[in-house]
Tab-separated table of C-alpha atoms and ligand atoms in Angstrom:
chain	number	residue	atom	x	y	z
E	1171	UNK	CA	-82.178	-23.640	-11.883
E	1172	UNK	CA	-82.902	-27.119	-10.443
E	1173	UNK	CA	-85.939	-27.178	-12.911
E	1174	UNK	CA	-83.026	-26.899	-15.581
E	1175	UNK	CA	-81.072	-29.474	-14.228
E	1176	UNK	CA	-84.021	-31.767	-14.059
E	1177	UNK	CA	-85.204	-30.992	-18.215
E	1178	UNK	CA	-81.612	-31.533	-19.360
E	1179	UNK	CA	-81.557	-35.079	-17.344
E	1180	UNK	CA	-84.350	-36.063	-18.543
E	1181	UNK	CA	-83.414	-35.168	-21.979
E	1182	UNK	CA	-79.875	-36.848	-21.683
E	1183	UNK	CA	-82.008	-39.714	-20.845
E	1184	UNK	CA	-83.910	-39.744	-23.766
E	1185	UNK	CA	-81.414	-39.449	-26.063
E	1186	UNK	CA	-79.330	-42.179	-24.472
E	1187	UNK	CA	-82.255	-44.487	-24.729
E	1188	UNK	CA	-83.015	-42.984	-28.930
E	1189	UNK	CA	-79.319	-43.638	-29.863
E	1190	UNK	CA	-79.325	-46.925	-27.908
E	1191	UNK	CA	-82.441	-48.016	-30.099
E	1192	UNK	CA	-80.621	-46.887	-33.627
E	1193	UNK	CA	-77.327	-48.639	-32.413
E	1194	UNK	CA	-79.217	-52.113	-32.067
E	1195	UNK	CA	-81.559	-51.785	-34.778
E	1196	UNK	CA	-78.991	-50.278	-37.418
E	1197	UNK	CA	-76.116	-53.108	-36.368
E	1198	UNK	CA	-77.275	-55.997	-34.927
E	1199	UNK	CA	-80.242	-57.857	-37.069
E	1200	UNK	CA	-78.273	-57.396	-40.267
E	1201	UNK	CA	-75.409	-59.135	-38.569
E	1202	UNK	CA	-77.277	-62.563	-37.713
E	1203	UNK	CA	-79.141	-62.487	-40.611
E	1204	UNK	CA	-75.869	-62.392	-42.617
E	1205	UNK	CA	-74.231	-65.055	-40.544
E	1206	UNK	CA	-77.405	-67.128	-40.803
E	1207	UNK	CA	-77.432	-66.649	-44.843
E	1208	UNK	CA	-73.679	-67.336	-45.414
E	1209	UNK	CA	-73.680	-70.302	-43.244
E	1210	UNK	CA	-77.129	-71.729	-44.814
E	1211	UNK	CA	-74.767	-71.200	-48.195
E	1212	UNK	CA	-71.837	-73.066	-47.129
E	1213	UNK	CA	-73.861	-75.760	-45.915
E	1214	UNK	CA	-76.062	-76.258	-48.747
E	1215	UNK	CA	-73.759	-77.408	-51.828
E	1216	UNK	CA	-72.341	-80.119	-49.975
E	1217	UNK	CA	-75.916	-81.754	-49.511
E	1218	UNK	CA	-75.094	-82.297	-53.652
E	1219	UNK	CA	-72.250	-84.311	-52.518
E	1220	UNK	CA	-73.994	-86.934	-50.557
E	1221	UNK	CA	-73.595	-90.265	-52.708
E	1222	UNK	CA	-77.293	-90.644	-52.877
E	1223	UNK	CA	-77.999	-87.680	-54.997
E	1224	UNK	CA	-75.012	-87.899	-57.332
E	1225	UNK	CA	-76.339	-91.554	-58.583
E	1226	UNK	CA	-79.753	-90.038	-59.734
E	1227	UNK	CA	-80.029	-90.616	-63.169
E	1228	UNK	CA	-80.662	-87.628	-64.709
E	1229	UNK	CA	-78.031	-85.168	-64.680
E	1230	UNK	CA	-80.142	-81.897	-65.691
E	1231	UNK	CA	-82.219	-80.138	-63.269
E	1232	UNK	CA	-84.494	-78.119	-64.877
E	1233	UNK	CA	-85.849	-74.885	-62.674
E	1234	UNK	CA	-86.537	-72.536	-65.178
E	1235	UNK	CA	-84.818	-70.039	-62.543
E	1236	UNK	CA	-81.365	-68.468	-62.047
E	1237	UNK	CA	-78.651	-70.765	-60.601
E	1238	UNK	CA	-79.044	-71.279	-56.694
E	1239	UNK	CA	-75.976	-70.858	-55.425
E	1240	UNK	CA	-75.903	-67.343	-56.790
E	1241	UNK	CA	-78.597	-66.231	-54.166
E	1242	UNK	CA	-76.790	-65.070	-51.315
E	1243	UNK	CA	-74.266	-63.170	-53.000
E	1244	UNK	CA	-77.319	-60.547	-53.444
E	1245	UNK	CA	-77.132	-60.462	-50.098
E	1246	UNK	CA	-74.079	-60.826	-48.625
E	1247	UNK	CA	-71.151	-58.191	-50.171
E	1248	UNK	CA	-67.973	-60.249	-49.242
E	1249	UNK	CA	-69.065	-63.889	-48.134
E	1250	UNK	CA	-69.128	-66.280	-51.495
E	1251	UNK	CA	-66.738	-64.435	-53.963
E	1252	UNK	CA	-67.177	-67.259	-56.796
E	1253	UNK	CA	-70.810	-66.476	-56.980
E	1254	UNK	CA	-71.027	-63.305	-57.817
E	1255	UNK	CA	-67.927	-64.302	-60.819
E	1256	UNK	CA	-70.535	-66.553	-62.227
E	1257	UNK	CA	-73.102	-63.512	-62.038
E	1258	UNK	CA	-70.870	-60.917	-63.711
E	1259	UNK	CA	-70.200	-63.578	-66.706
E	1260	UNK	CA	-74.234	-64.254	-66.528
E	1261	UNK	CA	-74.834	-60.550	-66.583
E	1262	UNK	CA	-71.970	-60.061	-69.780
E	1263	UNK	CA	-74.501	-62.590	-71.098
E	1264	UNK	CA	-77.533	-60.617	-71.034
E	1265	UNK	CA	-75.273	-56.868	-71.764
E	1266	UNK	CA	-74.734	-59.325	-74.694
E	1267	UNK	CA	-77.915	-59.739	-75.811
E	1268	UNK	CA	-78.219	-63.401	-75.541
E	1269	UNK	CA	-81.345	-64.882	-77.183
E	1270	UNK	CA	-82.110	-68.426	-75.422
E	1271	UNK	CA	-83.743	-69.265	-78.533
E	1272	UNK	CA	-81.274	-69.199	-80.930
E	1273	UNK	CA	-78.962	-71.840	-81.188
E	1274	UNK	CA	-75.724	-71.793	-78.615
E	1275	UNK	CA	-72.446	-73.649	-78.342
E	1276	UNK	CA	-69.379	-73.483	-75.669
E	1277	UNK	CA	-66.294	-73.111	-76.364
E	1278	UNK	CA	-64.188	-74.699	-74.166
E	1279	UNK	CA	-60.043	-74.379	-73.562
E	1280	UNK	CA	-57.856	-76.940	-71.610
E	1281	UNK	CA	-54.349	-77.076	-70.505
E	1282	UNK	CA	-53.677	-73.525	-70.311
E	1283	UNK	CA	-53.181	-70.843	-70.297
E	1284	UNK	CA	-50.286	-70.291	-72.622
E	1285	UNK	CA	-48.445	-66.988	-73.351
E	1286	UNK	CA	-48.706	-67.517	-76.649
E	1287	UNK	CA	-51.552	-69.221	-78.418
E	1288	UNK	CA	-54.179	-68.372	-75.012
E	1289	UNK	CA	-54.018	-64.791	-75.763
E	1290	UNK	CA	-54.098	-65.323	-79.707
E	1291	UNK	CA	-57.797	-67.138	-79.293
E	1292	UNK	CA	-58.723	-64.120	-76.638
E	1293	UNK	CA	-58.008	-61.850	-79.450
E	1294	UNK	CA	-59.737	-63.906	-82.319
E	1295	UNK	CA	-63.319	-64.060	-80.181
E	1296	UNK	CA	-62.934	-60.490	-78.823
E	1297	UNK	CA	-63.276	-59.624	-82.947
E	1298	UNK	CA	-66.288	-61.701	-83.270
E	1299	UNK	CA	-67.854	-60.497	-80.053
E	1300	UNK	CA	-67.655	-64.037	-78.654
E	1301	UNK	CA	-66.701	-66.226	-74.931
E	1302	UNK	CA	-65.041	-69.149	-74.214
E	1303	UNK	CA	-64.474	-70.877	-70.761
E	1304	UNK	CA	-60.789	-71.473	-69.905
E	1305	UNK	CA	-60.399	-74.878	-68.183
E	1306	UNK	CA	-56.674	-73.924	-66.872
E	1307	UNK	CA	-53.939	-75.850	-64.972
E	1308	UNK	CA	-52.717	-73.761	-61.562
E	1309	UNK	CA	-49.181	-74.427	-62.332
E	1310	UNK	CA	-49.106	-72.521	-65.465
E	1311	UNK	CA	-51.758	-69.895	-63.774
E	1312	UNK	CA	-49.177	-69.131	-61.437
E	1313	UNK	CA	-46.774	-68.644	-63.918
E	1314	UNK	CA	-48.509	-66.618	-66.580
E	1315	UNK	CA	-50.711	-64.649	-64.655
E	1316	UNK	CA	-51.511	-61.880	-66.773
E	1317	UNK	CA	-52.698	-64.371	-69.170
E	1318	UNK	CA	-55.451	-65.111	-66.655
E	1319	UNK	CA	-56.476	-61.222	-66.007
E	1320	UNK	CA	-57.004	-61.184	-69.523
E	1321	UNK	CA	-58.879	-64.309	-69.626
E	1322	UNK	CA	-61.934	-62.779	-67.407
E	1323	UNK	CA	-61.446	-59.285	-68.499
E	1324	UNK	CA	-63.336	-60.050	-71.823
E	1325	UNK	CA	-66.062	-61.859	-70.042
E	1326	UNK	CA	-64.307	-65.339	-70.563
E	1327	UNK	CA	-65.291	-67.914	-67.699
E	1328	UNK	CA	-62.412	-69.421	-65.751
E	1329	UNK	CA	-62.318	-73.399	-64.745
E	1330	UNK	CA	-60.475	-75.396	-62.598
E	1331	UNK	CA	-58.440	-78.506	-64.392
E	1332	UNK	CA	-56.107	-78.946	-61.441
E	1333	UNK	CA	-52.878	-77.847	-60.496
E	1334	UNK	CA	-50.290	-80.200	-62.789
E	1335	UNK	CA	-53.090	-82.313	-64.800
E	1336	UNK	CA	-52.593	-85.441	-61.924
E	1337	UNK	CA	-55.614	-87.685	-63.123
E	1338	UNK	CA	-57.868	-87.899	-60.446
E	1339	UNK	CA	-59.785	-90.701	-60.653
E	1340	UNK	CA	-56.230	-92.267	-59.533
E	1341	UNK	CA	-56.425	-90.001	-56.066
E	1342	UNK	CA	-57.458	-90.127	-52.971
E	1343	UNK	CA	-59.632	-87.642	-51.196
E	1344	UNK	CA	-57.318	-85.647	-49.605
E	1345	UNK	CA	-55.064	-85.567	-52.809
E	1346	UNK	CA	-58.299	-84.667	-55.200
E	1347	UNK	CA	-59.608	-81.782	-52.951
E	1348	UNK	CA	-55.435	-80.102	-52.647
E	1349	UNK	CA	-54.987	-80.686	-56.501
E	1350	UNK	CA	-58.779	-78.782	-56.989
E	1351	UNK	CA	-58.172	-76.593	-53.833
E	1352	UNK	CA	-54.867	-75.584	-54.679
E	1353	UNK	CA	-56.258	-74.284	-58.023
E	1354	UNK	CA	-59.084	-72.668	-56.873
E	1355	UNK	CA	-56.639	-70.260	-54.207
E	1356	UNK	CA	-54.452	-69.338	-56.907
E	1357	UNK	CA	-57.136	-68.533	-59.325
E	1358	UNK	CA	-58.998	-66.310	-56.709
E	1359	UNK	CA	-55.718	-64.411	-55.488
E	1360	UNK	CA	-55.262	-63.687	-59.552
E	1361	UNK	CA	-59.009	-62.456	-60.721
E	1362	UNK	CA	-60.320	-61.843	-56.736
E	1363	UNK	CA	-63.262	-64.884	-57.677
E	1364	UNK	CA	-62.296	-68.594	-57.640
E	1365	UNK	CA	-63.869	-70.969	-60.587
E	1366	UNK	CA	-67.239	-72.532	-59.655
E	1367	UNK	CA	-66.650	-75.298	-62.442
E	1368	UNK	CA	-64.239	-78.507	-62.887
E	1369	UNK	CA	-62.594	-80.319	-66.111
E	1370	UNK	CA	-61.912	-83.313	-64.669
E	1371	UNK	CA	-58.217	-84.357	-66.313
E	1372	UNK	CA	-58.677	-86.743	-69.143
E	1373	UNK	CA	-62.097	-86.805	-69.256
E	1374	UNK	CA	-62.097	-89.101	-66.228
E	1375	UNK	CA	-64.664	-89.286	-63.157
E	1376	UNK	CA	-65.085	-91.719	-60.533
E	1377	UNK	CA	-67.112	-91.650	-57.279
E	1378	UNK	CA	-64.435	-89.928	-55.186
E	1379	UNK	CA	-63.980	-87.199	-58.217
E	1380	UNK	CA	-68.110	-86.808	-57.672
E	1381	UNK	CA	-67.630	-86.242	-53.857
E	1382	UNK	CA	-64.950	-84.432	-53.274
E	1383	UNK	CA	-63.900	-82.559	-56.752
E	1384	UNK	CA	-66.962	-79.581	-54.587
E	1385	UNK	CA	-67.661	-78.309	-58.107
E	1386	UNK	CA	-70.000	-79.541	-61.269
E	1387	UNK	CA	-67.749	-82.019	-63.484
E	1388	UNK	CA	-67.881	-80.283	-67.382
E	1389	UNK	CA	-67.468	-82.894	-69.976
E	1390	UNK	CA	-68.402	-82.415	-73.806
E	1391	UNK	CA	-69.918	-83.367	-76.709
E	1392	UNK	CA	-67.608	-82.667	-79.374
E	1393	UNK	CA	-64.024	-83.745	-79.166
E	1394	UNK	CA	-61.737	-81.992	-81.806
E	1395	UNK	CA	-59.071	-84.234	-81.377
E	1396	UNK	CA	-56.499	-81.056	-81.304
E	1397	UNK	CA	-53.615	-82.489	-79.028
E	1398	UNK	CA	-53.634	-85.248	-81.354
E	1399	UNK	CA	-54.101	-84.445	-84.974
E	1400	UNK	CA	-52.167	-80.824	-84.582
E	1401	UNK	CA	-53.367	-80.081	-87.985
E	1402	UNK	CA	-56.018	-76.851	-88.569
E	1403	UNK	CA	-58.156	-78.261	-90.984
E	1404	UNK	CA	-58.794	-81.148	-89.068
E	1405	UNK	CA	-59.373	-79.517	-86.595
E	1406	UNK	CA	-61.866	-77.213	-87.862
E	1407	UNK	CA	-63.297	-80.322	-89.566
E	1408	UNK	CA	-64.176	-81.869	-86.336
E	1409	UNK	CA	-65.343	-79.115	-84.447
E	1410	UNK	CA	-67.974	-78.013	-87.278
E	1411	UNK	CA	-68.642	-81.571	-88.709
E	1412	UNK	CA	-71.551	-82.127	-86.760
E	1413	UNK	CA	-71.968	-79.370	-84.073
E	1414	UNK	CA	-75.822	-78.315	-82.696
E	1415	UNK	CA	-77.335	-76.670	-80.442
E	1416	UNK	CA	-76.101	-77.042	-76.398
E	1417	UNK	CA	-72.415	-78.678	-77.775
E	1418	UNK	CA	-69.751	-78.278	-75.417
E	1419	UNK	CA	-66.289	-78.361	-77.386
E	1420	UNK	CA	-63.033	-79.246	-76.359
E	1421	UNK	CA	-59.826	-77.461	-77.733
E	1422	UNK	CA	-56.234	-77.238	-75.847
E	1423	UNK	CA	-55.104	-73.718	-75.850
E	1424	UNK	CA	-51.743	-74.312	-75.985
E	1425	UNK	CA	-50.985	-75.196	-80.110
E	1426	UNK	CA	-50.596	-72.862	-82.841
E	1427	UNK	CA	-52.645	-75.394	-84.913
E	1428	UNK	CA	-55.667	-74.513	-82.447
E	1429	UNK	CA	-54.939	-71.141	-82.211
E	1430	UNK	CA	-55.316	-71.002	-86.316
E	1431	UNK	CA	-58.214	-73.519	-86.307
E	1432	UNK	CA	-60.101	-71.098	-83.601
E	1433	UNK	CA	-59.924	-67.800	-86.224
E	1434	UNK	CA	-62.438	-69.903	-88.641
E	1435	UNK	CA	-64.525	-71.227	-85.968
E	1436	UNK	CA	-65.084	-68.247	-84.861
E	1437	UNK	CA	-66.544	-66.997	-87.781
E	1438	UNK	CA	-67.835	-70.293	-89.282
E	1439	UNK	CA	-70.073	-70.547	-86.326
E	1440	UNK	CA	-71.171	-67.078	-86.380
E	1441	UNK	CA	-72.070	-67.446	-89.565
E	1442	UNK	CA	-74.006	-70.499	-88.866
E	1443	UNK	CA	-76.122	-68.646	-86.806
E	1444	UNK	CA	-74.395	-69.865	-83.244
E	1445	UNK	CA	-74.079	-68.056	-80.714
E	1446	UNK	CA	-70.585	-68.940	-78.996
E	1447	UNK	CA	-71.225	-68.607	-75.092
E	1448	UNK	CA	-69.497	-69.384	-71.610
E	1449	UNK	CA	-70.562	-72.681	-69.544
E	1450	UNK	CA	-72.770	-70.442	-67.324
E	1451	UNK	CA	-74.189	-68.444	-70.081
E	1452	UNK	CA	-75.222	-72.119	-71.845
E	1453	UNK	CA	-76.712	-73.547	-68.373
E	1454	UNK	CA	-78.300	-69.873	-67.638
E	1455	UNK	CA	-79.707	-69.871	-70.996
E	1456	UNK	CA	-81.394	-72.477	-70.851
E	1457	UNK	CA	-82.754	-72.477	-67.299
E	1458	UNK	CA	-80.548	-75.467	-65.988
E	1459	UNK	CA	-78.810	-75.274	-62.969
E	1460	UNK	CA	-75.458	-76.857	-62.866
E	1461	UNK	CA	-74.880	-79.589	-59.427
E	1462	UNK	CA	-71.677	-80.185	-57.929
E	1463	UNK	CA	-70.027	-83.757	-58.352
E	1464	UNK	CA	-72.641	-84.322	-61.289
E	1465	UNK	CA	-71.286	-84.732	-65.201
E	1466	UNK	CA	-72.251	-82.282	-68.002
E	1467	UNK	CA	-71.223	-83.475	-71.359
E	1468	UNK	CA	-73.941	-80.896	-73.225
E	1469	UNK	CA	-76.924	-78.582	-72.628
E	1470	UNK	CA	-80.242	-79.917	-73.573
E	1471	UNK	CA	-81.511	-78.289	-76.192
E	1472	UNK	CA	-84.662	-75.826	-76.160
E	1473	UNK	CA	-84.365	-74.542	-79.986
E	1474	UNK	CA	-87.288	-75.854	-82.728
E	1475	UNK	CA	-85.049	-76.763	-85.458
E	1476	UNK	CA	-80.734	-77.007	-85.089
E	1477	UNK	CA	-79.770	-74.730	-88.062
E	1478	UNK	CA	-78.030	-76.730	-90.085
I	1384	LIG	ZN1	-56.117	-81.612	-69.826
């Protein structure tokens, strides 16, 4: 009997000390290591917005490798939500069948989203198998917010153009980061992923836009003119006259005259041999990594010869 009692002590023991091990080794190193990851991720981008780096000349840096800040959403499952966005429109590129080598342009949308004419364009590139980005306002986010589902349910990228269209070059800090923040929370309570990319209102940046706007600044290349000429052919006219390879366009989803001129885009490009992308798929494509507080008016390009 006491020999009993001793072997089941001594077993009780040993078990204690096996399911003590497990406990530490199943819990606790994943734990720092995610803490130490997520923090190391919230730290880095705002090394980008130091005023050093943003006056270096050359606003493309080339790494031939995916975009940084996606890393630690691999390994992290709930810390930085707008990373893994920009890696489900970067995988839609590849389930695409993307070829870097062919010739690419963005489509880009401002001003939105409208009930209307933003769903009419979503339905003229789901036809042609094509993306856009959707540089939209919060205000009207908040307002049409099934709009905005739809948006990202087609693999469309979202972008933040602030919450009324305030210009921000004519802000202050605190006013710049609630007009961008502001966006960014209603966005990610919509679609569950806040925008990683800015459209600075009116095309206009300043230092404090660079430092505080936390988010690469998208310009473009080809200016359609839309808002102003409200007239399709003119439209399409300026958007095709002399569009290449790594163009970023800018349209305003919210006129019928766009929302025509976009069904023979569409096509015209296709045609053409373009292939119409998001801003990450562009970037991606191309092996560029996108800063925050730094300008992007096109994508270098890496095709031979534009097709004409
Ligand atoms: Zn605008």
């Amino acid at each position: 009997m006491k020999k009993i009692i001793q072997f089941g002590s001594a077993l009780l023991i040993v078990l204690f000390i096996v399911a003590g091990y497990t406990g530490v080794w199943t819990e606790k190193p994943d734990k720092t290591l995610l803490t130490a990851k997520a923090e190391k991720a919230d730290v880095k981008p705002k090394k980008n917005l130091q005023p050093g780096l943003i006056n270096i000349p050359n606003a493309y840096n080339v790494t031939g490798k995916s975009i940084k800040s996606d890393e630690p959403a691999k390994n992290s499952s709930d810390k930085p939500k707008e990373n893994s966005a920009d890696k489900t429109v970067l995988n839609n590129g590849s389930i695409r069948g993307l070829d870097p080598k062919k010739p690419m342009v963005a489509l880009t949308f401002d001003d939105g989203p409208h009930p209307r004419y933003t769903s009419e364009i979503l339905e003229t590139l789901k036809e042609n198998n094509e993306v856009a980005t959707f540089f939209v306002l919060g205000s009207r986010a908040e307002e049409y917010q099934n709009v905005i589902k739809n948006i990202t349910a087609n693999g469309n990228q979202l972008g933040n153009h602030t919450y009324d269209h305030k210009q921000l070059t004519k802000l202050n800090k605190l006013d710049i980061e609630s007009e961008i923040n502001k966006t960014s929370a209603i966005l990610k309570n919509i679609t569950g992923a806040a925008p990683s990319l800015t459209r600075p209102t009116y095309g206009s940046v300043n230092d404090n836009v660079r430092m505080y706007a936390g988010s690469p600044l998208i310009l473009w290349s080809v200016d359609t003119l839309d808002w102003k000429t409200r007239n399709t052919n003119k439209i399409v006219k300026q958007a095709l006259a002399k569009v290449k390879d790594g163009d970023i366009i800018l349209m305003h989803d919210i006129y019928k005259t766009t929302s025509e001129a976009v069904k023979i885009i569409a096509k015209e490009l296709k045609s053409r041999g373009y292939q119409t992308v998001t801003i990450n798929e562009l970037y991606e494509a191309r092996g560029v990594s996108l800063s925050d507080g730094k300008e992007y008016f096109k994508c270098p390009s890496t095709v031979k010869k534009d097709n004409k």
